[in-house]
Amino acid sequence: MTLTDNKPRLRWACRRGMLELDVLFLPFVNEAYDDLSAKDKATFERLLVCQDPELFAWFMGHEVCEDPELNAMVQLILQRVKV
């Protein structure tokens, strides 16, 4: 079973060691995740496997993710936060 198939496990995976990431991931899962395509859900799940310092650098704009799919997901999440 993947995280995509189990929303409570997905929410649990969104709880990170950094509050800055929690406030991005948890609202995204609650408000936007269900509207994603299957491919984007898989990309989001891949994003959750990344390490917190790496994620923090991407989301705070200190670094750019070299993986185009992950970078697109980071940008999508950031856009949702700005809305």
XYZ file of C-alpha atoms in Angstrom:
83
model
C 0.000 0.000 0.000
C 1.356 3.428 -0.918
C 0.807 6.602 1.054
C -1.482 7.744 -1.761
C -3.912 4.972 -0.837
C -3.912 5.839 2.860
C -4.641 9.479 3.737
C -3.933 9.160 7.493
C -0.475 7.719 6.736
C 0.088 10.484 4.204
C -0.770 13.121 6.813
C 1.598 11.426 9.252
C 4.407 11.502 6.650
C 3.791 15.246 6.265
C 4.652 15.836 9.915
C 8.277 16.840 9.813
C 10.970 17.855 12.258
C 10.616 21.472 11.145
C 7.518 23.539 11.811
C 8.186 25.517 8.612
C 7.615 22.337 6.589
C 4.600 21.224 8.619
C 2.779 24.463 7.850
C 3.360 23.867 4.140
C 2.642 20.161 3.837
C -0.333 19.576 6.116
C -2.603 22.276 4.648
C -1.575 21.182 1.147
C -2.638 17.598 1.845
C -5.892 18.701 3.462
C -6.853 21.243 0.809
C -5.242 20.337 -2.517
C -3.929 16.778 -2.546
C -7.186 15.127 -3.623
C -7.302 17.288 -6.757
C -3.853 16.193 -7.971
C -3.376 13.787 -10.843
C -2.049 10.305 -10.051
C 1.356 11.364 -11.383
C 1.433 14.466 -9.170
C 0.390 12.419 -6.138
C 3.330 10.095 -6.803
C 5.623 13.112 -7.147
C 4.373 14.514 -3.841
C 5.030 11.152 -2.210
C 8.592 11.234 -3.598
C 8.994 14.732 -2.176
C 8.110 13.438 1.290
C 11.055 11.020 1.161
C 13.534 13.917 0.884
C 15.434 15.071 3.938
C 14.186 18.082 5.929
C 17.271 20.303 5.392
C 16.995 19.735 1.640
C 13.265 20.491 1.643
C 13.786 23.575 3.783
C 16.397 24.926 1.342
C 14.054 24.387 -1.616
C 10.978 25.895 0.004
C 12.836 28.888 1.430
C 14.484 29.608 -1.914
C 18.039 28.974 -0.749
C 18.504 26.260 -3.383
C 16.681 25.010 -6.463
C 15.770 21.337 -6.667
C 17.514 19.783 -9.658
C 14.739 17.226 -10.221
C 12.230 19.002 -12.513
C 9.203 17.081 -11.205
C 10.063 17.699 -7.559
C 10.835 21.342 -8.296
C 7.446 21.731 -9.993
C 5.775 20.230 -6.903
C 7.673 22.618 -4.622
C 6.485 25.538 -6.754
C 2.903 24.246 -6.736
C 2.893 23.988 -2.943
C 4.378 27.473 -2.618
C 1.698 28.863 -4.949
C -1.036 27.248 -2.852
C 0.369 28.924 0.244
C 0.277 32.342 -1.423
C -3.403 32.022 -2.388
